[in-house]
mmCIF file of C-alpha atoms and ligand atoms in Angstrom:
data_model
loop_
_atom_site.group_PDB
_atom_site.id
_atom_site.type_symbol
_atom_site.label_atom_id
_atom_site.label_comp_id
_atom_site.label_asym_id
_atom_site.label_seq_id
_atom_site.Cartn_x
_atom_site.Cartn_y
_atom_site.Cartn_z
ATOM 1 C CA UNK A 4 91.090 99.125 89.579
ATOM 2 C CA UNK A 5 91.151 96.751 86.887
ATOM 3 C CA UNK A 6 91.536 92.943 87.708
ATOM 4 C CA UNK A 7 92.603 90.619 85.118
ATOM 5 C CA UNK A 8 93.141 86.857 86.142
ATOM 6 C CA UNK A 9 94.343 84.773 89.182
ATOM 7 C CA UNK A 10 95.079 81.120 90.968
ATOM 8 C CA UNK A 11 97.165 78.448 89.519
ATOM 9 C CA UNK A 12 95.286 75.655 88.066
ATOM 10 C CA UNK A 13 96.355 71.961 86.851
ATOM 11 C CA UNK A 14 94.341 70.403 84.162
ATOM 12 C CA UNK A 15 94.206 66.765 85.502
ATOM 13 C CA UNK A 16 92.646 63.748 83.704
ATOM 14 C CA UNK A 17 90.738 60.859 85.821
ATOM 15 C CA UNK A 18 88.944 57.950 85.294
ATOM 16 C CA UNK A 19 85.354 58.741 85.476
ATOM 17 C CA UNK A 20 82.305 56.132 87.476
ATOM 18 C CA UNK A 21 81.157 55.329 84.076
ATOM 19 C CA UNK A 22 85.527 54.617 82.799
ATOM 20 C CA UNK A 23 85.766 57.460 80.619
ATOM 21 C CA UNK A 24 88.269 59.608 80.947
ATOM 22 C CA UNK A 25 87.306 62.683 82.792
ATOM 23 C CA UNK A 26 89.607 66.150 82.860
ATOM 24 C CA UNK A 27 89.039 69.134 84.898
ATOM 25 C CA UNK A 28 90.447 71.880 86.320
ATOM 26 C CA UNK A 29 92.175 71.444 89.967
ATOM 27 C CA UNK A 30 93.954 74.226 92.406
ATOM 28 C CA UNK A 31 97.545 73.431 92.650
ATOM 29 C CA UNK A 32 97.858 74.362 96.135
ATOM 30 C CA UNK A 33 97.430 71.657 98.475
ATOM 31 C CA UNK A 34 95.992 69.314 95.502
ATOM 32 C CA UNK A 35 97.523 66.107 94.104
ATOM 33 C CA UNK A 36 98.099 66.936 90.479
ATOM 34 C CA UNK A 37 98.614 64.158 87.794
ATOM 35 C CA UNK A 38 97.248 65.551 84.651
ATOM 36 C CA UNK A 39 100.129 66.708 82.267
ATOM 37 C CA UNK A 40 99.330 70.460 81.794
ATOM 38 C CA UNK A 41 99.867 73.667 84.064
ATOM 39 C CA UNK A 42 98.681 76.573 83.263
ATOM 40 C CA UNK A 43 99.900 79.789 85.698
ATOM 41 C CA UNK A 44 97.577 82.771 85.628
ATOM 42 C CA UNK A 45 98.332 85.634 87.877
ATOM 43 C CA UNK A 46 96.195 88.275 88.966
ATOM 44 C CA UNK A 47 98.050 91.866 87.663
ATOM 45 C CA UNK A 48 96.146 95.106 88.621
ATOM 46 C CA UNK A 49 96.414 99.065 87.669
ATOM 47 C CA UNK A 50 96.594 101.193 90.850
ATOM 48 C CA UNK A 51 96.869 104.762 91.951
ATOM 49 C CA UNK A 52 97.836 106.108 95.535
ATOM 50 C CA UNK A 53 99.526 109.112 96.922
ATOM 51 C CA UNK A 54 103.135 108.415 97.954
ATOM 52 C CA UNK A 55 104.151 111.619 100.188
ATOM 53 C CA UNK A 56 101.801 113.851 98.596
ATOM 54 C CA UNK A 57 102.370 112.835 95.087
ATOM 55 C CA UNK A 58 100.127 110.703 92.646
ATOM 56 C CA UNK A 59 101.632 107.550 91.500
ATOM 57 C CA UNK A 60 99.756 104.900 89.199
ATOM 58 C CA UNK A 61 101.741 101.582 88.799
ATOM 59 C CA UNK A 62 100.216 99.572 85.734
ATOM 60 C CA UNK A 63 100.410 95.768 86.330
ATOM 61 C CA UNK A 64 100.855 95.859 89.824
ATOM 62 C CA UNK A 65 102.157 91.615 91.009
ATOM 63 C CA UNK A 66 99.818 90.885 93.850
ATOM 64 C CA UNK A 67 102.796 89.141 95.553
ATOM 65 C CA UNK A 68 104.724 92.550 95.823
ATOM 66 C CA UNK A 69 104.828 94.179 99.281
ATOM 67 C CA UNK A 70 104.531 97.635 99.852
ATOM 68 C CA UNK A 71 107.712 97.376 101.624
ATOM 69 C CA UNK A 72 109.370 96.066 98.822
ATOM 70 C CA UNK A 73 108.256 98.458 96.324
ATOM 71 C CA UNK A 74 109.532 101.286 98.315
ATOM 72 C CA UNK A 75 112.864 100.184 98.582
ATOM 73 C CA UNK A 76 113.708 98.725 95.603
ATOM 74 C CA UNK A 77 111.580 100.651 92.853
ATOM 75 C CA UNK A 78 111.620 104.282 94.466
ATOM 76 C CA UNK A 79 114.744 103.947 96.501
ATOM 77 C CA UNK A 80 112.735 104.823 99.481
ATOM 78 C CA UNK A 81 115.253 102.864 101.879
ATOM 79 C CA UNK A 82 114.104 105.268 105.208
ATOM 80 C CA UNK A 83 110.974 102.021 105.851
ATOM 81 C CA UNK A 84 113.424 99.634 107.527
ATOM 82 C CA UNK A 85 113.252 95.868 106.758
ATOM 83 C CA UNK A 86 113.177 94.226 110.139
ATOM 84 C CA UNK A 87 111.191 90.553 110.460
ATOM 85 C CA UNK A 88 109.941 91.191 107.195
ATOM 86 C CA UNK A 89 106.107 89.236 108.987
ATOM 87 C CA UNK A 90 104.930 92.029 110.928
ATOM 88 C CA UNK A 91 106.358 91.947 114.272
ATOM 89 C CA UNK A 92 109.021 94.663 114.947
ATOM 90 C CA UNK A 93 107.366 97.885 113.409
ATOM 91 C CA UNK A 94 110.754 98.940 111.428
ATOM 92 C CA UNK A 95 109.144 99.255 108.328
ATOM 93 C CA UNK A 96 105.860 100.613 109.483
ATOM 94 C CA UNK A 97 104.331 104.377 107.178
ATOM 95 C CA UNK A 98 101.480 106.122 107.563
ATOM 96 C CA UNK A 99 98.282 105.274 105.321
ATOM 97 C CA UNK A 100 95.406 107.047 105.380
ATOM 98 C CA UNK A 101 92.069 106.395 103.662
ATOM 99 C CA UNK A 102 88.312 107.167 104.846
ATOM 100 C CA UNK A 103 88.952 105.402 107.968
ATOM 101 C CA UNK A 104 91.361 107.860 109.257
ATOM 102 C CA UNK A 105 95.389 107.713 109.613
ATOM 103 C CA UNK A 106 97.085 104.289 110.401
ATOM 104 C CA UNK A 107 100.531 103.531 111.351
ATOM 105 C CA UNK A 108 100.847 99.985 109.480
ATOM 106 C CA UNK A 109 103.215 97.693 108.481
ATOM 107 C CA UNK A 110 104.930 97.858 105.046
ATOM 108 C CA UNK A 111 105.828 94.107 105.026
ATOM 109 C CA UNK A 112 102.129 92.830 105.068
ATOM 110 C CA UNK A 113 100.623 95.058 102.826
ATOM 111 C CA UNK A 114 100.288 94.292 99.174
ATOM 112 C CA UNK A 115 101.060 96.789 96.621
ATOM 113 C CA UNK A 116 97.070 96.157 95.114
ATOM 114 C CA UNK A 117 96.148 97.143 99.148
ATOM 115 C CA UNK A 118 96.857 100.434 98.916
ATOM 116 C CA UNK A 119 94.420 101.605 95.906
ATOM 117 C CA UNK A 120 93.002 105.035 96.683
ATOM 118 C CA UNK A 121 94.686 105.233 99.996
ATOM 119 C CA UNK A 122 97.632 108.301 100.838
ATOM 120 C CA UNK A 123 101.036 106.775 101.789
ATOM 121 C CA UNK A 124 103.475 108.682 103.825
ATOM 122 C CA UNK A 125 107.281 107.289 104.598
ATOM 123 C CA UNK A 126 109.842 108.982 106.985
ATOM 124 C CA UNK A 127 111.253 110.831 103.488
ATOM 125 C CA UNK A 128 107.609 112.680 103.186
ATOM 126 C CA UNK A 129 106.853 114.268 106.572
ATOM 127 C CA UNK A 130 109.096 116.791 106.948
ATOM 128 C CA UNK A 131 107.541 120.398 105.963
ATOM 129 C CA UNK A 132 107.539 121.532 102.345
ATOM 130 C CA UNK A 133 110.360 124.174 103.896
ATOM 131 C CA UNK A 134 112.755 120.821 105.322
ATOM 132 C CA UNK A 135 111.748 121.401 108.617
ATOM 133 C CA UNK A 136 111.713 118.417 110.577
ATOM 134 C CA UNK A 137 108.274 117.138 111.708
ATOM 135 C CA UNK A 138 107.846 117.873 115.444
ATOM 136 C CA UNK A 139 108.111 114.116 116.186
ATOM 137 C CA UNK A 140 111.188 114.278 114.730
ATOM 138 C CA UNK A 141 112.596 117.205 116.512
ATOM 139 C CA UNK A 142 111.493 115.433 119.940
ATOM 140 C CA UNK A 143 113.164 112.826 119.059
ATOM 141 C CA UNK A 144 116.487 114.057 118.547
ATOM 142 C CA UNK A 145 115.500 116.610 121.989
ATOM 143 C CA UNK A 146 114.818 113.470 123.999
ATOM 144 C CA UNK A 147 117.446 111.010 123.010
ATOM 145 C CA UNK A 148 115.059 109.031 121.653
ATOM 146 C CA UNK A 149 117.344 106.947 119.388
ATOM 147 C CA UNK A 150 120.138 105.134 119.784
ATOM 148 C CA UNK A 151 121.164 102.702 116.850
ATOM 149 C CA UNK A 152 118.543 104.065 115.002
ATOM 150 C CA UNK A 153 116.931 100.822 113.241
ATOM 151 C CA UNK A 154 113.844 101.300 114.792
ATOM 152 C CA UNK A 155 113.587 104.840 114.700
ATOM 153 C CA UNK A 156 111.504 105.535 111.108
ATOM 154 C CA UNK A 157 109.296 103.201 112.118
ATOM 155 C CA UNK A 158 108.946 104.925 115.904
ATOM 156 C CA UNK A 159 108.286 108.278 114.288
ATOM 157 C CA UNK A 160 105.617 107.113 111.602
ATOM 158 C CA UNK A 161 103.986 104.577 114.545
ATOM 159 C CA UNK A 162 103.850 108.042 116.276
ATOM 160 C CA UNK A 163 102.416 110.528 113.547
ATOM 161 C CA UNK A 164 100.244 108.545 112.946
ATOM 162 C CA UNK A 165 98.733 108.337 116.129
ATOM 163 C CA UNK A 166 98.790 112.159 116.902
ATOM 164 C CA UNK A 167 97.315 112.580 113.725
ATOM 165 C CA UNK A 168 94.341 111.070 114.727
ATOM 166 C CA UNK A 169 94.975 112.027 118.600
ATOM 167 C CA UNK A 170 96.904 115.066 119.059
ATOM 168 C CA UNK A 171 96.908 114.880 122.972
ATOM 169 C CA UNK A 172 97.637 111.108 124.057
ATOM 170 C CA UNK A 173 97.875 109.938 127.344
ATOM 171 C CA UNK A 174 101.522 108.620 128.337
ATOM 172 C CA UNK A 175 99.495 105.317 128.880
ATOM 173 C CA UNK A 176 98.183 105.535 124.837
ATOM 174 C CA UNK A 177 101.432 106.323 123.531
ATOM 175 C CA UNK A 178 102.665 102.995 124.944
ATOM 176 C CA UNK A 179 99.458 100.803 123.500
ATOM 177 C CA UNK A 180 100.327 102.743 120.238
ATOM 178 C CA UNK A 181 104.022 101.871 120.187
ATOM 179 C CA UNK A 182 103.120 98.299 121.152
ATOM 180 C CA UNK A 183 103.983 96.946 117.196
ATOM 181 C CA UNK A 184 107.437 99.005 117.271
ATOM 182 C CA UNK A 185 110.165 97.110 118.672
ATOM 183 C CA UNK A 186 113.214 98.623 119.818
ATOM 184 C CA UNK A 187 116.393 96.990 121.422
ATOM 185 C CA UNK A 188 118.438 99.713 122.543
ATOM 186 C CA UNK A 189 116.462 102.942 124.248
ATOM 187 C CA UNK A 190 113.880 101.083 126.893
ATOM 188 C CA UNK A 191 111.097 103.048 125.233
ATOM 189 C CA UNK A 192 110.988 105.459 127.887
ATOM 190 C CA UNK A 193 112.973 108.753 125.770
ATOM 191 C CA UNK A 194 110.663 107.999 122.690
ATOM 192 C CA UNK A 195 107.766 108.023 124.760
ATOM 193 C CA UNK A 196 108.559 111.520 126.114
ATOM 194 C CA UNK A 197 109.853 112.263 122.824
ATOM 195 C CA UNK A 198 105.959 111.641 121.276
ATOM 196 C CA UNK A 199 104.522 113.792 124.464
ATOM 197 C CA UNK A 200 106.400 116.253 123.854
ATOM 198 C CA UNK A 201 105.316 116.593 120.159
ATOM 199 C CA UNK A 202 101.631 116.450 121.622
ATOM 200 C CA UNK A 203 99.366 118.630 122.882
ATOM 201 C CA UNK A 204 99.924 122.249 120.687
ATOM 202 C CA UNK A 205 101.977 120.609 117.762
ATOM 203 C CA UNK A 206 100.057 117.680 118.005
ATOM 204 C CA UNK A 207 97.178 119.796 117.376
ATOM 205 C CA UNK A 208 98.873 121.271 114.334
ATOM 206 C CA UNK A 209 100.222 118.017 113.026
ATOM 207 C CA UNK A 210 96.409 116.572 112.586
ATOM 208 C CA UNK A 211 95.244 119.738 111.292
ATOM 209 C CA UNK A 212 97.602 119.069 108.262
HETATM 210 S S1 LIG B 3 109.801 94.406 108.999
HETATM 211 FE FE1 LIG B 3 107.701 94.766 108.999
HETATM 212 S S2 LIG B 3 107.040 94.392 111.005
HETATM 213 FE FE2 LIG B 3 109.135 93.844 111.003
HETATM 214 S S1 LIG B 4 117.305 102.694 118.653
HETATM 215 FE FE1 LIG B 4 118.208 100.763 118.217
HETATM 216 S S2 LIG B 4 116.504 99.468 117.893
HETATM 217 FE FE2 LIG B 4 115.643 101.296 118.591
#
């Protein structure tokens, strides 16, 4: 991970107690800048990840770029849905995993320079190496559990996620789990049974991966 520089500074000049002029460097952010120079320094940084199974390194990484952003627009990876775009709805939520475990989180709130080291998985990289659906997928489409669809990527990462680090939820910790997705149309109810039914002995399988 290699850091180079960061914060915007002003160079402002002030009288000083003892009336000579005194410069020094002041944050721009919230700060009341008179001197006559601005200099802009942004942090860039080198990082590698796993993107559905495959090692990516992106040199000079912008600390302002979301991981949402990056998928769509540099890899085309338009499955992660852009809902709120501030991390209420779920739409645009993958799967990251690092030593912690599996997370479902959301794409819009994560910085590109987050994800160093970690393993990223959108709705384009869980199907089996074969094109088999993943079983949460398959449920899905058993159970009705989509209707517009906006919300569905999101529903199915939220929920591989969860049975990859729980195989056999209750109906009551599907629900808590789901509680960042948002969805307008189904009532939750078919994606819940949907996730249940990928549980228990494909569940089982699906954390084993
Ligand atoms: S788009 Fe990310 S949480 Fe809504
Ligand atoms: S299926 Fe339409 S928002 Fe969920």
């Amino acid at each position: 991970m290699n850091f180079t520089c960061q914060t915007t500074y002003a160079l402002s000049t002030v009288t000083s107690n003892t009336g000579k002029p005194a410069r020094f460097l002041r944050r721009i952010e919230g700060a009341h800048i008179t001197g006559s120079l601005v200099r802009r320094q942004v942090f860039h940084m080198d990082i590698t990840f796993l993107l559905n199974g495959e090692s990516v390194e992106v040199r000079d990484a912008s600390p302002t770029v979301t991981l949402l952003d990056w998928l769509r627009e540099e890899r085309g990876l338009t499955g992660t849905k852009e809902g709120c775009n501030e991390g209420d709805c779920g739409a645009c939520t993958v799967m990251v995993t690092d030593a912690r475990g599996s997370r479902g989180l959301n794409a819009c709130i994560l910085f590109l320079p987050q994800i160093e080291g970690c393993a990223v998985r959108t709705v384009e990289g869980i199907s089996s190496p074969d094109g088999d659906l993943h079983p949460v997928q398959e449920e899905m489409i058993a159970h009705h559990g989509s209707q517009c669809g906006f919300c569905t990527p999101g529903m199915v990462m939220s929920a591989a996620a969860l049975l990859k680090e729980n195989p056999n939820p209750t109906e009551h910790e599907v629900r808590v789990y789901l509680e960042g997705n948002l969805c307008r149309c189904t009532g939750y109810h078919n994606i819940v049974k949907a996730i249940l039914a990928a549980a228990g002995a494909q569940g089982e399988k699906i954390a084993a991966e």
